[in-house]
Amino acid sequence: MKEILIATTNKGKVADFKTLLTPLGIIVKSLLDYKDIIDIEETGATFTENAILKAEAISKHFKTNVIADDSGLAIDALQGRPGVYSARYAGFEKNDQANMAKVLEELEGIPTNKRTARFHCVLALAIPNDETKTVEGTCDGIIATSPIGDQGFGYDPIFFLPELGKTMAQLSKEEKNQISHRANAFKQLKGLLESINPGKETSL
Amino acid sequence: MKEILIATTNKGKVADFKTLLTPLGIIVKSLLDYKDIIDIEETGATFTENAILKAEAISKHFKTNVIADDSGLAIDALQGRPGVYSARYAGFEKNDQANMAKVLEELEGIPTNKRTARFHCVLALAIPNDETKTVEGTCDGIIATSPIGDQGFGYDPIFFLPELGKTMAQLSKEEKNQISHRANAFKQLKGLLESINPGKETSL
C-alpha cells in the first residue's frame, strides 16, 4: 500500500484528497492527525487527572517516555479558582494578560491578608509498558494588586512571594526553578527518572 | 542519552523543563517541535513556490512521500487578488466568511460580465531522494453577489460555474472533484503517483 502525507491542516483539502486518492489505493495521512494529538483536550476535573490523561495519550502515540505537567493557581478568596481552568480563565486559550486581569478584578478591594493563593503542579511520568507515576508540588504566595516583572509566564507577574519580597515574574529562571511549584514537584520526580530507559528517538 | 518528550506546547513550561532536565543529561523534546513544522509559514510569492516549500519541508521532516497544495482565487477585476493571500485575505487566518465578505465588498457594483475569476491549484509532490515535481490546475468562474451552497470550503460559495448553473459549494464532493482546479491539477499528478515507492509508514 502506498502512503502519502498531505501537507495541510485544512479539513476541506484533506477531504478533497481522500476523495481523489483513496480510489487509487493510496492511504492518505495529513498534518491534521498531528494537530489533534498536539491540541489534546484537558477534560479532567483535577490537575492529576489532566496530567495522567496527557502523559498517557502522548506516550502511547509517540511510543516514548513522556512528562506531562498540569498546573494552575488556587486562590483562597475565590474558593480555589481558577484551578484547572487557569490557562483559559478569561475564556480565551492561554491569554495571560486577560486571565490576570480577570483575577485582579475579582479580588478588587480584598485586603492583602485575604489574598493568599497556592500554585499547584502535578507531573505525570508515562513510560511505555510501565505504570504512570504522578508527583505534586505546590508554592504559596499572595496575589499582588497589579502585575510586576517580565520573567516566567502565566500568573507569575501577580504571584507575590512574601519571603523573597518579589513576584514569581521577578525571579531569574534559576531562582524560579528552585522554589516554584514545578520545581517542588520535579524534586520528587528526579529519583523516578534515574530508572527509566533511554527512550525511543522521536523523529521530531 | 535519555530522551523525554514534554507533553506541552507552552513555551514557558518547555523552558522550565529544559532548565530542570538538561543538567541531568536528559534530552528534552516537546510538542512545540511538532507545532512549528505543522504551522509552516507560506512565504513564497507564487502558488508554485509555496507548494514546493511546504512539500519539501514536510517530506524532509517526516522522511516520506508528501503532496502539498497551494491554491487560491484570482479575480480579474481585482488584478488577480486575493491570489496567494486567499486564505488570509481579511487578515485572519482561514476565516472563510470574512474573506468572502471582503471580496464581495470590493466587487460591489461591478456587473456580472466583469466578475470573472479563476481558481488556481498547484500541487507539489516531494519524494525522499528525488526531485520535487509540480503540476497546476485551474477552474474558471464568475464571482456571485452573495454566498450560495454549503458544501466545500474557502471561496466555494461565491464561485459560480456558468456551465453548471451552480456555485462550487452547491456541488457534491464527487462533482467538485471532477471539475475543480484541484481535480484538474490532480489529473496531471496521477501518472507521477504510479512510479513512487510505498513510502515510510508515518507514526501518526
Coordinates of C-alpha atoms in Angstrom, one line a residue:
Chain A
M1 CA 0.0 0.0 0.0
K2 CA 1.3 3.5 -0.9
E3 CA 1.1 6.1 1.7
I4 CA 1.1 9.9 1.1
L5 CA 1.1 12.6 3.7
I6 CA -0.9 15.7 2.7
A7 CA 1.0 18.8 3.9
T8 CA -2.1 20.6 5.3
T9 CA -4.3 21.1 8.3
N10 CA -7.2 22.3 6.2
K11 CA -10.1 19.9 6.7
G12 CA -11.6 20.8 3.3
K13 CA -8.4 20.0 1.4
V14 CA -7.9 16.7 3.3
A15 CA -11.4 15.7 2.3
D16 CA -10.7 16.5 -1.3
F17 CA -7.5 14.5 -1.4
K18 CA -9.2 11.5 0.3
T19 CA -11.8 11.5 -2.5
L20 CA -9.1 11.7 -5.1
L21 CA -6.5 9.3 -3.7
T22 CA -8.5 6.6 -2.0
P23 CA -9.8 5.1 -5.3
L24 CA -6.1 4.7 -6.3
G25 CA -5.4 2.5 -3.3
I26 CA -3.3 5.2 -1.6
I27 CA -3.5 5.7 2.1
V28 CA -4.0 9.4 2.9
K29 CA -2.5 10.9 6.1
S30 CA -2.4 14.6 6.9
L31 CA -1.0 17.1 9.3
L32 CA -4.4 17.2 10.9
D33 CA -3.6 13.9 12.6
Y34 CA -0.6 15.6 14.3
K35 CA -2.6 18.6 15.2
D36 CA -5.3 16.6 17.0
I37 CA -2.8 14.9 19.2
I38 CA -1.0 18.1 20.0
D39 CA -4.1 20.0 20.9
I40 CA -5.3 17.2 23.2
E41 CA -8.2 18.4 25.4
E42 CA -7.8 18.7 29.1
T43 CA -11.2 17.2 30.2
G44 CA -10.1 16.1 33.7
A45 CA -11.6 17.6 36.9
T46 CA -8.3 17.7 38.7
F47 CA -4.7 18.5 37.9
T48 CA -3.8 14.9 38.5
E49 CA -6.4 13.6 36.0
N50 CA -5.3 16.0 33.4
A51 CA -1.6 15.2 33.8
I52 CA -2.2 11.5 33.5
L53 CA -4.5 11.9 30.5
K54 CA -2.0 14.0 28.6
A55 CA 1.1 11.9 29.5
E56 CA -0.5 8.6 28.6
A57 CA -2.1 9.7 25.3
I58 CA 1.2 11.3 24.1
S59 CA 3.3 8.4 25.3
K60 CA 1.1 5.9 23.6
H61 CA 1.1 7.9 20.4
F62 CA 4.8 8.5 20.2
K63 CA 5.9 5.3 22.0
T64 CA 8.3 7.2 24.1
N65 CA 8.9 8.5 27.7
V66 CA 6.7 11.5 28.4
I67 CA 6.3 14.0 31.2
A68 CA 3.1 15.9 31.3
D69 CA 2.5 18.9 33.5
D70 CA -0.8 20.1 34.7
S71 CA -0.6 23.1 36.9
G72 CA -2.6 26.1 38.0
L73 CA -3.4 28.7 40.6
A74 CA -5.8 28.2 43.5
I75 CA -6.9 31.4 45.2
D76 CA -8.4 31.0 48.7
A77 CA -10.8 34.0 48.4
L78 CA -12.1 32.6 45.1
Q79 CA -12.8 29.1 46.6
G80 CA -9.8 27.6 44.8
R81 CA -10.5 29.2 41.4
P82 CA -9.1 29.5 38.6
G83 CA -7.8 25.9 39.4
V84 CA -7.9 23.5 36.5
Y85 CA -9.2 26.4 34.4
S86 CA -6.1 28.6 35.0
A87 CA -5.0 28.6 31.3
R88 CA -8.4 29.6 30.0
Y89 CA -9.9 31.5 32.9
A90 CA -10.9 34.6 30.9
G91 CA -12.4 32.5 28.1
F92 CA -9.5 32.6 25.6
E93 CA -7.0 29.9 25.4
K94 CA -3.7 30.9 27.1
N95 CA -4.1 34.6 27.2
D96 CA -2.0 35.5 30.3
Q97 CA -3.0 39.2 30.3
A98 CA -6.7 38.6 30.2
N99 CA -6.5 35.8 32.8
M100 CA -4.6 38.1 35.2
A101 CA -7.0 41.0 34.6
K102 CA -9.9 38.8 35.5
V103 CA -8.3 37.6 38.7
L104 CA -7.4 41.1 39.8
E105 CA -10.9 42.3 39.1
E106 CA -12.4 39.5 41.1
L107 CA -10.1 40.3 44.0
E108 CA -10.6 44.1 43.9
G109 CA -11.0 45.6 47.4
I110 CA -9.8 42.3 49.1
P111 CA -7.1 43.1 51.7
T112 CA -3.6 41.6 51.4
N113 CA -4.1 39.1 54.3
K114 CA -7.0 37.6 52.4
R115 CA -5.3 37.3 49.0
T116 CA -3.5 34.1 49.8
A117 CA -3.0 31.6 47.0
R118 CA -1.2 28.5 46.0
F119 CA 0.4 27.3 42.8
H120 CA -0.1 23.6 42.1
C121 CA 1.8 21.4 39.7
V122 CA 1.2 17.8 39.0
L123 CA 3.7 15.9 36.9
A124 CA 2.8 12.6 35.3
L125 CA 5.6 10.4 34.0
A126 CA 4.4 7.9 31.4
I127 CA 6.8 5.2 30.3
P128 CA 5.8 2.7 27.6
N129 CA 4.8 -0.6 29.1
D130 CA 5.0 0.7 32.7
E131 CA 2.7 2.2 35.2
T132 CA 2.2 6.0 35.1
K133 CA 3.6 7.8 38.1
T134 CA 2.5 11.2 39.4
V135 CA 4.0 13.7 41.9
E136 CA 2.7 17.0 43.1
G137 CA 4.4 20.2 44.1
T138 CA 3.0 23.5 45.5
C139 CA 4.2 27.0 46.1
D140 CA 2.4 29.5 48.5
G141 CA 2.1 33.2 47.8
I142 CA -0.1 36.3 47.8
I143 CA -1.9 37.8 44.8
A144 CA -0.5 41.2 44.1
T145 CA -2.7 44.2 43.1
S146 CA -1.0 44.6 39.8
P147 CA 1.4 42.6 37.6
I148 CA 5.1 43.1 38.3
G149 CA 8.1 41.6 36.5
D150 CA 8.6 40.2 33.0
Q151 CA 10.1 36.8 33.5
G152 CA 8.2 33.5 33.6
F153 CA 4.7 33.1 32.2
G154 CA 1.0 32.6 33.2
Y155 CA 0.1 34.2 36.5
D156 CA 3.8 34.7 37.6
P157 CA 3.6 38.6 37.5
I158 CA 0.8 38.7 40.1
F159 CA 2.1 35.9 42.3
F160 CA 4.0 37.6 45.2
L161 CA 6.4 35.5 47.3
P162 CA 6.5 37.2 50.8
E163 CA 9.7 35.5 51.8
L164 CA 11.6 36.8 48.7
G165 CA 9.8 40.2 48.5
K166 CA 9.3 39.6 44.8
T167 CA 6.7 38.2 42.4
M168 CA 7.5 35.0 40.6
A169 CA 8.0 37.0 37.4
Q170 CA 10.9 39.0 39.0
L171 CA 12.9 35.8 39.6
S172 CA 15.6 34.6 37.3
K173 CA 15.0 31.2 35.6
E174 CA 17.4 29.6 38.0
E175 CA 15.7 31.2 41.1
K176 CA 12.3 30.2 39.9
N177 CA 13.3 26.6 39.3
Q178 CA 14.5 26.2 42.9
I179 CA 11.3 27.3 44.6
S180 CA 8.4 27.0 42.2
H181 CA 5.5 24.5 42.4
R182 CA 7.0 22.9 39.2
A183 CA 10.5 22.7 40.9
N184 CA 9.0 21.2 44.0
A185 CA 7.1 18.5 42.0
F186 CA 10.3 17.9 40.0
K187 CA 12.4 17.2 43.1
Q188 CA 10.1 14.2 43.8
L189 CA 10.3 13.1 40.1
K190 CA 14.1 13.1 40.0
G191 CA 14.5 9.7 41.6
L192 CA 12.0 8.1 39.2
L193 CA 13.9 9.4 36.2
E194 CA 17.0 7.5 37.0
S195 CA 15.3 4.2 36.5
I196 CA 13.9 4.9 33.0
N197 CA 15.2 3.6 29.7
P198 CA 16.8 5.8 27.2
G199 CA 13.6 6.1 25.2
K200 CA 12.9 5.9 21.6
E201 CA 14.5 8.6 19.5
T202 CA 11.4 10.6 18.3
S203 CA 11.6 11.8 14.8
L204 CA 10.9 15.5 15.6
Chain B
M1 CA 21.4 9.6 26.5
K2 CA 17.9 9.6 27.9
E3 CA 15.2 11.4 25.9
I4 CA 11.9 12.7 27.3
L5 CA 9.1 14.3 25.4
I6 CA 7.3 17.1 27.3
A7 CA 3.6 16.9 26.6
T8 CA 3.0 20.6 26.1
T9 CA 3.2 23.4 23.5
N10 CA 3.6 26.1 26.3
K11 CA 6.9 27.8 25.7
G12 CA 7.2 28.8 29.3
K13 CA 6.8 25.2 30.5
V14 CA 9.3 23.9 27.9
A15 CA 11.9 26.4 29.1
D16 CA 11.3 25.4 32.8
F17 CA 11.8 21.7 31.9
K18 CA 14.9 22.4 29.9
T19 CA 16.4 24.2 33.0
L20 CA 15.4 21.2 35.2
L21 CA 16.3 18.3 32.9
T22 CA 19.3 19.3 30.9
P23 CA 21.7 19.2 34.0
L24 CA 20.6 15.6 34.4
G25 CA 21.9 14.8 30.9
I26 CA 18.4 14.3 29.6
I27 CA 17.4 15.4 26.1
V28 CA 14.2 17.5 26.2
K29 CA 11.8 17.4 23.3
S30 CA 8.4 18.9 23.3
L31 CA 5.2 19.2 21.2
L32 CA 6.4 22.6 20.2
D33 CA 8.7 21.0 17.7
Y34 CA 5.7 19.4 16.0
K35 CA 3.7 22.6 16.1
D36 CA 6.4 24.5 14.3
I37 CA 6.6 22.1 11.5
I38 CA 2.8 21.9 11.2
D39 CA 2.3 25.6 11.1
I40 CA 4.9 26.2 8.4
E41 CA 4.8 29.7 7.0
E42 CA 3.9 30.3 3.4
T43 CA 6.4 32.9 2.5
G44 CA 6.5 32.3 -1.3
A45 CA 5.4 34.9 -3.9
T46 CA 3.6 32.3 -6.1
F47 CA 1.4 29.2 -5.6
T48 CA 4.2 27.1 -7.0
E49 CA 6.9 28.5 -4.6
N50 CA 4.6 27.9 -1.7
A51 CA 3.6 24.4 -2.7
I52 CA 7.3 23.4 -3.2
L53 CA 8.3 25.0 0.1
K54 CA 5.7 23.1 2.1
A55 CA 6.1 19.7 0.3
E56 CA 9.9 19.7 0.7
A57 CA 9.9 20.8 4.3
I58 CA 7.4 18.2 5.4
S59 CA 8.9 15.4 3.3
K60 CA 12.3 16.1 4.7
H61 CA 11.0 16.2 8.3
F62 CA 8.9 13.1 8.1
K63 CA 11.0 11.3 5.5
T64 CA 8.0 10.2 3.5
N65 CA 6.1 11.0 0.3
V66 CA 4.3 14.3 0.5
I67 CA 1.7 16.2 -1.6
A68 CA 1.4 19.9 -0.8
D69 CA -1.3 22.0 -2.2
D70 CA -1.2 25.7 -2.7
S71 CA -4.3 27.2 -4.1
G72 CA -6.3 30.4 -4.3
L73 CA -8.6 32.6 -6.2
A74 CA -7.5 35.2 -8.8
I75 CA -10.2 37.8 -9.6
D76 CA -9.7 39.8 -12.8
A77 CA -11.4 43.0 -11.6
L78 CA -9.1 42.9 -8.6
Q79 CA -5.9 42.5 -10.6
G80 CA -5.5 38.8 -9.6
R81 CA -6.2 39.3 -5.9
P82 CA -6.6 37.6 -3.4
G83 CA -4.1 35.3 -5.1
V84 CA -1.5 33.8 -2.7
Y85 CA -3.2 35.6 0.2
S86 CA -6.6 33.8 -0.4
A87 CA -6.6 32.0 2.9
R88 CA -5.9 35.2 4.9
Y89 CA -7.3 37.9 2.7
A90 CA -9.4 39.5 5.5
G91 CA -6.5 39.5 7.9
F92 CA -7.4 36.5 9.9
E93 CA -6.0 33.0 9.3
K94 CA -8.5 30.8 7.4
N95 CA -11.7 32.7 8.1
D96 CA -13.9 31.9 5.1
Q97 CA -16.8 34.1 6.0
A98 CA -14.6 37.2 6.5
N99 CA -12.6 36.5 3.3
M100 CA -15.8 36.2 1.2
A101 CA -17.3 39.3 2.7
K102 CA -14.2 41.3 1.8
V103 CA -14.2 40.1 -1.8
L104 CA -17.9 40.8 -2.2
E105 CA -17.5 44.3 -0.8
E106 CA -14.6 45.1 -3.2
L107 CA -16.7 43.9 -6.1
E108 CA -19.8 45.8 -5.2
G109 CA -21.5 47.4 -8.2
I110 CA -19.3 45.5 -10.7
P111 CA -21.5 43.9 -13.3
T112 CA -21.6 40.1 -13.9
N113 CA -19.5 40.2 -17.1
K114 CA -16.7 41.8 -15.2
R115 CA -16.7 39.4 -12.3
T116 CA -14.7 36.7 -14.0
A117 CA -12.3 34.8 -11.8
R118 CA -10.1 31.7 -11.8
F119 CA -9.3 29.2 -9.1
H120 CA -5.7 28.0 -9.2
C121 CA -4.2 24.9 -7.6
V122 CA -0.5 23.9 -7.7
L123 CA 0.3 20.5 -6.3
A124 CA 3.9 19.7 -5.4
L125 CA 4.9 16.1 -5.0
A126 CA 8.0 15.6 -2.9
I127 CA 9.6 12.1 -2.7
P128 CA 12.6 11.5 -0.4
N129 CA 15.8 11.5 -2.5
D130 CA 14.0 12.5 -5.7
E131 CA 13.3 15.8 -7.5
T132 CA 10.1 17.6 -6.5
K133 CA 7.5 17.8 -9.2
T134 CA 4.7 20.3 -9.6
V135 CA 1.5 20.4 -11.6
E136 CA -1.1 23.2 -12.0
G137 CA -4.8 23.1 -12.5
T138 CA -7.3 25.9 -12.9
C139 CA -11.1 26.4 -13.0
D140 CA -12.9 29.4 -14.5
G141 CA -16.0 31.0 -13.0
I142 CA -17.8 34.2 -12.0
I143 CA -17.9 35.7 -8.5
A144 CA -21.6 35.6 -7.3
T145 CA -23.1 38.6 -5.5
S146 CA -23.8 36.5 -2.3
P147 CA -22.7 33.1 -1.0
I148 CA -24.8 30.1 -2.1
G149 CA -24.4 26.4 -1.0
D150 CA -22.9 24.7 2.0
Q151 CA -20.5 22.2 0.5
G152 CA -16.8 22.6 0.0
F153 CA -14.8 25.3 1.8
G154 CA -13.0 28.6 1.2
Y155 CA -14.5 30.8 -1.6
D156 CA -16.6 27.9 -3.0
P157 CA -20.0 29.5 -2.0
I158 CA -19.3 32.7 -4.1
F159 CA -17.6 30.9 -7.1
F160 CA -20.3 30.4 -9.7
L161 CA -19.8 28.0 -12.6
P162 CA -21.8 29.3 -15.6
E163 CA -21.8 25.9 -17.4
L164 CA -23.3 24.1 -14.4
G165 CA -25.5 26.9 -13.2
K166 CA -24.3 26.4 -9.6
T167 CA -21.7 27.6 -7.2
M168 CA -18.8 25.3 -6.3
A169 CA -20.4 25.0 -2.9
Q170 CA -23.6 23.5 -4.4
L171 CA -21.7 20.6 -6.0
S172 CA -21.4 17.2 -4.3
K173 CA -17.9 16.0 -3.3
E174 CA -17.9 13.8 -6.4
E175 CA -19.0 16.5 -8.8
K176 CA -16.5 19.0 -7.4
N177 CA -13.6 16.5 -7.7
Q178 CA -14.3 16.1 -11.4
I179 CA -14.1 19.8 -12.4
S180 CA -12.3 21.8 -9.7
H181 CA -8.9 23.4 -10.0
R182 CA -7.6 20.7 -7.6
A183 CA -9.1 17.9 -9.6
N184 CA -7.6 19.4 -12.8
A185 CA -4.2 19.5 -11.2
F186 CA -4.6 16.1 -9.8
K187 CA -5.3 14.6 -13.2
Q188 CA -1.8 15.5 -14.2
L189 CA -0.3 14.2 -11.0
K190 CA -1.9 10.7 -11.3
G191 CA 0.8 9.4 -13.7
L192 CA 3.5 10.6 -11.4
L193 CA 2.0 8.7 -8.4
E194 CA 2.3 5.3 -10.1
S195 CA 6.1 5.5 -10.0
I196 CA 6.5 6.3 -6.4
N197 CA 7.6 3.9 -3.6
P198 CA 5.2 2.8 -0.9
G199 CA 6.6 5.4 1.5
K200 CA 7.6 5.1 5.1
E201 CA 4.8 4.3 7.5
T202 CA 4.5 7.5 9.5
S203 CA 3.7 7.1 13.1
L204 CA 0.6 9.2 13.2

